[in-house]
Amino acid sequence: MNKDLQAMKPDRPNIITTEIEAISFYRKMDTKATVDEMIAGKYVLVEEFYSNGLQVLNELKRNLLLKHKDKSFQGQRDYRAAFRKASHRLLLKVKDNKLIVKKAPDFGWLELLYTDVSEFYVSFPEVQGMNSSWQWYKKGLEVKTLNLRIHPYYGTYFPTRFDHLKLFDKWLKKYDGAKNNAIEIGVGSGVLSFQLIQNGFENIFATDTNKNAIIGVSEEIQRLGFEELITLNHGDLFENCDVKADLIVFNPPWLLAKHKLEEGIDKAMYYEEELFPRFFEQAKEHLAPHGKIVLIFSNLSQVIDEESTHPIIEELQKNKRYRKELHLRRDVRASSRRTKRRDSRDNEKVELWVLSSKERI
Ligand SMILES: C[S@@+](CC[C@H](N)C(=O)[O-])C[C@H]1O[C@@H](n2cnc3c(N)ncnc32)[C@H](O)[C@@H]1O
């Protein structure tokens, strides 16, 4: 790992390190009144048992659902925003990097992400998020296409369905072009770069705007013995990249953002209008002669809203700088498992696009 990466600090949930004015909540207290105070802007500190916090959150949900009866997309969005705002006022105290309430989950992120501070307050939903992430990080996630387990770092996108990996695998197995250099934009938890390695690529420049993704993949490549094969970079698109690649691989976010994007995992799911035009413009400069761009995408956006545009089709029609070599599609298998992030919907397909530059052929 280079020095810049060693010095990189992961993004982590916000904490409060000063003394705060908060209502101490015990299980026999009036939960409804406490929730009203929380909605009005007061902090509430969970005392005694972790489950007391769950009790408050359940009441908060009940309270807000009574006020947010509108089941439309916007109505549900407003409900979630109100829940998010108020629930983050429910706090837990951390001492010696451990939650002090009884029967609390024990997870390592409170130590690993907060090496500079040991005593602080953190919101209950952030604790739930860290706890869930820790389970994946510790146990790992089996990726059959790779025949290995990955251990996604806190705040990093990882696949919960694997159709796009199968599609990429199918294509890679038939690929008979040069394998000198590859670039992966948006490495996430590393899966596509690992597929490239397993298919014979030995020089991969892998990059992401999310610091935690880079930190996580740097741990993974040490564990898997891939350090010599992947160069990691934290940056936007081709920033700091002077490679000309035989393959440029990008599994971008699939939905156009209608909100201002936050750093971190938000950018794994949503893209700003300019992302694709910028990608296509810069990619030209990083393709070796006869190099190819492989994009993994989905029709999810069209499934949700027929009017929405497809950024790859738009590029091909508008700019005439790339030639479409291949467009593969595969049904997304219905998933019974938890994935709120990219819900399975009827007619949803994953797509693999292979483009080459028109100028060089
Ligand atoms: C859908 S995830 C894909 C992750 C991984 N490659 C996979 O297939 O599971 C998209 C990734 O692109 C990253 N990303 C989004 N915008 C980016 C940009 N402008 N430059 C580099 N990476 C970006 C996100 O942080 C995220 O890790």
Coordinates of C-alpha atoms and ligand atoms in Angstrom, one line a residue:
M1 CA 0.0 0.0 0.0
N2 CA 1.4 3.4 -0.8
K3 CA 1.9 6.1 1.9
D4 CA -1.2 8.1 0.9
L5 CA -3.4 5.1 1.4
Q6 CA -1.8 4.3 4.7
A7 CA -2.6 7.8 6.0
M8 CA -6.2 7.7 4.7
K9 CA -8.8 8.0 7.4
P10 CA -12.1 6.2 6.8
D11 CA -15.4 8.0 6.8
R12 CA -17.4 7.2 9.9
P13 CA -20.6 8.1 11.6
N14 CA -20.7 11.5 13.3
I15 CA -20.3 11.5 17.0
I16 CA -20.7 14.0 19.8
T17 CA -17.7 14.4 22.1
T18 CA -18.9 17.3 24.2
E19 CA -21.3 17.1 27.1
I20 CA -24.9 17.3 26.0
E21 CA -28.2 18.1 27.4
A22 CA -30.4 15.1 27.0
I23 CA -33.4 13.3 28.5
S24 CA -32.2 10.1 30.1
F25 CA -34.6 7.3 29.0
Y26 CA -35.3 4.2 31.2
R27 CA -37.7 1.5 30.2
K28 CA -40.5 2.4 32.6
M29 CA -40.7 6.0 31.5
D30 CA -43.5 7.4 29.3
T31 CA -42.3 6.5 25.8
K32 CA -44.9 8.5 24.0
A33 CA -43.9 11.7 25.8
T34 CA -40.2 11.0 25.2
V35 CA -40.8 10.6 21.5
D36 CA -42.7 13.9 21.4
E37 CA -39.7 15.6 23.0
M38 CA -37.4 13.9 20.5
I39 CA -39.5 15.1 17.5
A40 CA -39.5 18.6 19.0
G41 CA -35.7 18.6 18.9
K42 CA -34.5 17.2 22.2
Y43 CA -31.7 14.6 22.5
V44 CA -32.7 11.4 24.3
L45 CA -30.0 9.2 25.9
V46 CA -30.7 5.5 26.2
E47 CA -30.0 4.3 29.7
E48 CA -29.7 0.8 31.2
F49 CA -30.6 -1.6 28.4
Y50 CA -30.0 -1.5 24.6
S51 CA -33.5 -2.7 24.0
N52 CA -34.8 0.6 25.6
G53 CA -33.6 2.3 22.5
L54 CA -35.6 -0.1 20.3
Q55 CA -38.6 0.7 22.4
V56 CA -38.2 4.4 21.6
L57 CA -37.6 3.8 17.9
N58 CA -40.8 1.6 17.7
E59 CA -42.8 4.4 19.3
L60 CA -41.2 7.0 17.0
K61 CA -42.2 4.9 14.0
R62 CA -45.8 4.6 15.2
N63 CA -46.0 8.3 16.0
L64 CA -44.7 9.4 12.6
L65 CA -46.8 6.9 10.6
L66 CA -49.9 8.4 12.1
K67 CA -48.9 11.8 10.7
H68 CA -47.6 10.4 7.3
K69 CA -50.4 8.5 5.9
D70 CA -49.7 9.4 2.2
K71 CA -48.5 6.1 0.6
S72 CA -47.2 7.8 -2.6
F73 CA -43.5 7.8 -3.4
Q74 CA -43.1 11.4 -2.1
G75 CA -45.2 10.7 1.0
Q76 CA -43.0 7.7 2.0
R77 CA -39.9 9.8 1.3
D78 CA -41.2 12.5 3.7
Y79 CA -41.9 9.9 6.3
R80 CA -38.4 8.4 6.0
A81 CA -36.8 11.9 6.2
A82 CA -38.8 12.7 9.4
F83 CA -37.8 9.4 10.9
R84 CA -34.2 9.8 10.0
K85 CA -34.1 13.3 11.5
A86 CA -35.7 12.5 14.8
S87 CA -34.2 9.0 15.3
H88 CA -30.7 10.5 15.1
R89 CA -31.5 12.4 18.3
L90 CA -31.6 9.1 20.1
L91 CA -28.1 8.6 21.5
L92 CA -26.0 5.9 23.1
K93 CA -23.0 6.6 25.3
V94 CA -19.6 5.0 24.4
K95 CA -16.9 4.6 26.9
D96 CA -13.5 2.9 26.2
N97 CA -14.9 2.3 22.7
K98 CA -17.7 0.2 24.0
L99 CA -21.4 0.9 24.4
I100 CA -22.2 1.2 28.1
V101 CA -25.8 0.1 28.1
K102 CA -26.5 -3.6 29.0
K103 CA -27.1 -6.3 26.4
A104 CA -25.7 -4.1 23.7
P105 CA -24.2 -5.7 20.6
D106 CA -20.5 -5.9 20.6
F107 CA -18.9 -4.8 17.3
G108 CA -15.4 -3.7 16.4
W109 CA -16.1 -0.5 14.4
L110 CA -16.3 1.6 17.6
E111 CA -12.6 0.8 18.0
L112 CA -11.4 0.6 14.5
L113 CA -13.0 3.8 13.2
Y114 CA -12.4 5.8 16.4
T115 CA -8.8 5.3 17.2
D116 CA -8.5 9.0 18.2
V117 CA -11.3 9.1 20.8
S118 CA -12.7 6.6 23.3
E119 CA -15.6 8.4 25.0
F120 CA -18.5 9.9 23.0
Y121 CA -22.2 9.8 22.1
V122 CA -23.4 8.2 18.9
S123 CA -26.9 7.9 17.5
F124 CA -28.8 4.7 17.8
P125 CA -29.4 4.2 14.1
E126 CA -25.7 4.7 13.4
V127 CA -25.0 2.0 16.0
Q128 CA -27.5 -0.3 14.2
G129 CA -25.8 0.4 10.9
M130 CA -22.3 -0.3 12.3
N131 CA -23.5 -3.5 14.0
S132 CA -25.0 -4.9 10.8
S133 CA -21.9 -3.9 8.7
W134 CA -19.7 -5.6 11.3
Q135 CA -21.5 -8.9 10.8
W136 CA -20.8 -8.8 7.1
Y137 CA -17.2 -7.7 7.6
K138 CA -16.5 -10.5 10.1
K139 CA -18.4 -13.4 8.6
G140 CA -17.8 -12.4 5.0
L141 CA -20.1 -12.8 2.1
E142 CA -19.7 -15.8 -0.2
V143 CA -19.3 -14.9 -3.9
K144 CA -19.7 -18.1 -5.8
T145 CA -18.5 -16.6 -9.1
L146 CA -15.2 -15.8 -7.4
N147 CA -15.2 -18.9 -5.3
L148 CA -14.2 -16.8 -2.3
R149 CA -15.6 -14.8 0.6
I150 CA -15.3 -11.0 0.6
H151 CA -15.3 -9.0 3.8
P152 CA -16.8 -5.6 2.9
Y153 CA -15.5 -2.6 5.0
Y154 CA -17.9 -0.2 6.8
G155 CA -19.6 2.2 4.4
T156 CA -18.8 0.3 1.2
Y157 CA -21.1 -1.0 -1.4
F158 CA -21.2 -4.8 -1.8
P159 CA -23.3 -6.9 -4.1
T160 CA -26.3 -8.7 -2.6
R161 CA -27.3 -10.3 -5.9
F162 CA -24.9 -11.7 -8.3
D163 CA -26.4 -11.7 -11.8
H164 CA -24.1 -8.9 -13.0
L165 CA -21.1 -10.9 -11.8
K166 CA -22.3 -13.9 -13.7
L167 CA -22.7 -11.9 -16.8
F168 CA -19.3 -10.3 -16.5
D169 CA -17.8 -13.8 -15.8
K170 CA -19.4 -15.2 -18.9
W171 CA -18.0 -12.4 -21.0
L172 CA -14.5 -12.5 -19.5
K173 CA -14.2 -16.3 -20.1
K174 CA -14.7 -15.6 -23.8
Y175 CA -12.6 -12.5 -24.0
D176 CA -9.5 -13.2 -26.0
G177 CA -8.0 -9.7 -26.3
A178 CA -4.9 -8.3 -24.6
K179 CA -4.7 -8.6 -20.8
N180 CA -1.8 -6.2 -20.1
N181 CA -3.7 -3.4 -18.2
A182 CA -7.1 -2.9 -16.9
I183 CA -8.7 0.0 -15.1
E184 CA -11.6 -0.4 -12.8
I185 CA -13.6 2.7 -11.9
G186 CA -15.7 2.3 -8.8
V187 CA -14.0 -0.7 -7.2
G188 CA -16.4 -0.9 -4.3
S189 CA -15.7 -4.1 -2.4
G190 CA -13.4 -5.3 -5.2
V191 CA -15.4 -8.1 -6.8
L192 CA -14.9 -7.1 -10.5
S193 CA -11.2 -6.5 -10.0
F194 CA -10.9 -9.9 -8.4
Q195 CA -12.7 -11.4 -11.4
L196 CA -10.2 -9.7 -13.7
I197 CA -7.3 -11.2 -11.7
Q198 CA -8.9 -14.7 -11.8
N199 CA -9.1 -14.3 -15.6
G200 CA -5.5 -13.5 -16.1
F201 CA -5.1 -9.7 -15.7
E202 CA -2.0 -8.7 -13.7
N203 CA -2.0 -4.9 -13.7
I204 CA -5.2 -3.4 -12.5
F205 CA -5.6 0.3 -11.6
A206 CA -8.7 0.3 -9.3
T207 CA -10.2 3.5 -8.0
D208 CA -13.1 4.9 -6.1
T209 CA -14.4 8.2 -4.7
N210 CA -15.3 6.4 -1.5
K211 CA -12.3 6.2 0.9
N212 CA -13.7 3.3 2.8
A213 CA -13.9 1.2 -0.4
I214 CA -10.2 1.8 -1.0
I215 CA -9.3 1.1 2.6
G216 CA -11.4 -2.1 2.5
V217 CA -10.0 -3.4 -0.8
S218 CA -6.5 -2.7 0.4
E219 CA -7.1 -5.0 3.4
E220 CA -8.7 -7.6 1.0
I221 CA -5.8 -7.6 -1.4
Q222 CA -3.4 -8.2 1.4
R223 CA -5.5 -11.1 2.7
L224 CA -5.9 -12.6 -0.8
G225 CA -2.3 -12.0 -1.8
F226 CA -3.2 -9.7 -4.7
E227 CA -1.1 -6.7 -3.6
E228 CA 1.2 -6.9 -6.6
L229 CA -1.7 -7.1 -9.1
I230 CA -3.8 -4.1 -8.1
T231 CA -2.9 -0.4 -7.7
L232 CA -5.5 1.3 -5.6
N233 CA -6.4 5.0 -5.9
H234 CA -8.8 7.3 -4.1
G235 CA -10.2 9.8 -6.6
D236 CA -12.9 10.8 -9.1
L237 CA -13.1 8.7 -12.3
F238 CA -9.6 8.7 -14.0
E239 CA -8.0 11.2 -11.5
N240 CA -4.3 10.2 -10.9
C241 CA -4.5 7.6 -13.6
D242 CA -1.9 7.5 -16.4
V243 CA -2.6 4.0 -17.6
K244 CA -3.8 3.1 -21.1
A245 CA -5.9 0.1 -20.6
D246 CA -7.0 -2.9 -22.7
L247 CA -10.1 -2.9 -20.6
I248 CA -11.9 -0.2 -18.7
V249 CA -14.5 -1.7 -16.4
F250 CA -17.2 0.3 -14.6
N251 CA -20.3 -0.9 -12.7
P252 CA -21.6 2.6 -12.1
P253 CA -24.5 3.7 -9.9
W254 CA -27.8 2.8 -11.7
L255 CA -30.2 5.6 -10.7
L256 CA -30.1 9.3 -11.5
A257 CA -30.0 11.3 -8.3
K258 CA -32.8 13.7 -7.6
H259 CA -31.1 14.9 -4.4
K260 CA -27.7 16.3 -3.6
L261 CA -25.3 13.4 -3.3
E262 CA -23.5 12.7 -0.1
E263 CA -20.0 11.3 -0.1
G264 CA -19.7 7.5 0.5
I265 CA -22.2 4.9 -0.2
D266 CA -24.8 7.3 -1.7
K267 CA -22.6 7.5 -4.8
A268 CA -22.8 3.7 -5.2
M269 CA -26.5 3.9 -6.0
Y270 CA -27.1 7.4 -7.5
Y271 CA -25.3 9.4 -10.1
E272 CA -25.2 13.0 -11.0
E273 CA -26.3 14.0 -14.5
E274 CA -22.7 14.8 -15.5
L275 CA -21.1 11.4 -14.4
F276 CA -21.6 9.6 -17.6
P277 CA -20.6 12.4 -20.0
R278 CA -17.5 12.9 -17.9
F279 CA -16.7 9.2 -17.8
F280 CA -17.0 8.8 -21.6
E281 CA -15.0 11.9 -22.3
Q282 CA -12.1 10.8 -20.0
A283 CA -12.2 7.1 -20.9
K284 CA -11.2 8.0 -24.5
E285 CA -7.8 9.1 -23.2
H286 CA -7.2 5.9 -21.3
L287 CA -8.0 3.3 -23.9
A288 CA -5.1 1.4 -25.5
P289 CA -5.5 0.9 -29.2
H290 CA -8.2 -1.7 -29.6
G291 CA -9.1 -1.3 -25.9
K292 CA -12.6 -1.8 -24.7
I293 CA -14.9 -0.3 -22.2
V294 CA -17.1 -2.7 -20.3
L295 CA -20.0 -1.2 -18.5
I296 CA -22.4 -3.1 -16.2
F297 CA -25.7 -1.5 -16.0
S298 CA -29.4 -2.2 -15.5
N299 CA -32.8 -1.2 -16.8
L300 CA -33.9 -0.5 -13.2
S301 CA -34.3 3.2 -13.9
Q302 CA -36.7 2.5 -16.8
V303 CA -38.5 -0.1 -14.8
I304 CA -39.3 2.6 -12.1
D305 CA -39.9 5.4 -14.6
E306 CA -40.5 4.7 -18.3
E307 CA -39.5 8.2 -19.2
S308 CA -36.1 8.1 -17.7
T309 CA -33.1 8.1 -20.1
H310 CA -30.4 5.5 -20.4
P311 CA -27.0 7.2 -20.2
I312 CA -25.2 4.6 -22.3
I313 CA -27.7 4.6 -25.1
E314 CA -27.7 8.4 -24.9
E315 CA -24.0 8.5 -25.3
L316 CA -24.0 6.1 -28.3
Q317 CA -26.7 8.1 -30.1
K318 CA -25.5 11.6 -29.3
N319 CA -21.8 11.5 -29.6
K320 CA -20.7 8.9 -32.1
R321 CA -17.4 8.5 -30.4
Y322 CA -17.9 4.9 -29.4
R323 CA -19.0 1.8 -31.2
K324 CA -21.3 -0.7 -29.5
E325 CA -19.6 -4.1 -29.8
L326 CA -21.9 -6.1 -27.6
H327 CA -25.0 -5.7 -25.4
L328 CA -25.8 -8.7 -23.2
R329 CA -28.8 -8.8 -20.8
R330 CA -29.8 -11.1 -18.1
D331 CA -32.9 -11.4 -15.9
V332 CA -32.4 -10.4 -12.4
R333 CA -33.3 -13.3 -10.2
A334 CA -36.0 -12.5 -7.6
S335 CA -34.3 -12.2 -4.3
S336 CA -36.0 -13.2 -1.1
R337 CA -33.2 -11.8 0.9
R338 CA -32.8 -8.3 2.4
T339 CA -31.8 -5.8 -0.2
K340 CA -33.5 -2.5 0.3
R341 CA -30.8 -0.9 -1.8
R342 CA -31.7 -2.2 -5.2
D343 CA -35.0 -4.0 -4.8
S344 CA -35.8 -6.8 -7.1
R345 CA -38.6 -5.9 -9.5
D346 CA -40.3 -7.7 -12.3
N347 CA -38.7 -7.1 -15.7
E348 CA -35.5 -6.0 -14.2
K349 CA -32.5 -6.9 -16.2
V350 CA -28.8 -6.4 -15.7
E351 CA -26.9 -5.4 -18.8
L352 CA -23.3 -5.7 -20.0
W353 CA -22.2 -3.2 -22.6
V354 CA -18.9 -3.5 -24.5
L355 CA -17.9 -0.4 -26.4
S356 CA -14.8 0.5 -28.4
S357 CA -13.5 3.8 -29.6
K358 CA -14.5 4.7 -33.2
E359 CA -11.4 6.7 -33.7
R360 CA -9.0 3.9 -33.4
I361 CA -10.5 1.3 -35.5
Ligands
LIG1 C1 -22.6 0.1 -7.9 S1 -21.1 0.3 -7.1 C2 -20.1 -1.0 -7.8 C3 -19.0 -1.5 -6.9 C4 -18.3 -2.8 -7.4 N1 -17.5 -2.5 -8.6 C5 -19.3 -3.9 -7.7 O1 -19.5 -4.2 -8.9 O2 -19.9 -4.5 -6.8 C6 -20.4 1.8 -7.8 C7 -19.1 2.2 -7.2 O3 -18.7 3.4 -8.0 C8 -18.1 4.4 -7.1 N2 -18.2 5.7 -7.8 C9 -19.3 6.4 -8.0 N3 -19.0 7.6 -8.6 C10 -17.6 7.5 -8.8 C11 -16.7 8.4 -9.5 N4 -17.0 9.5 -10.0 N5 -15.4 8.0 -9.5 C12 -15.0 6.8 -9.0 N6 -15.8 5.9 -8.4 C13 -17.1 6.3 -8.3 C14 -19.0 4.2 -5.9 O4 -18.4 4.8 -4.7 C15 -19.2 2.7 -5.8 O5 -18.2 2.1 -5.0

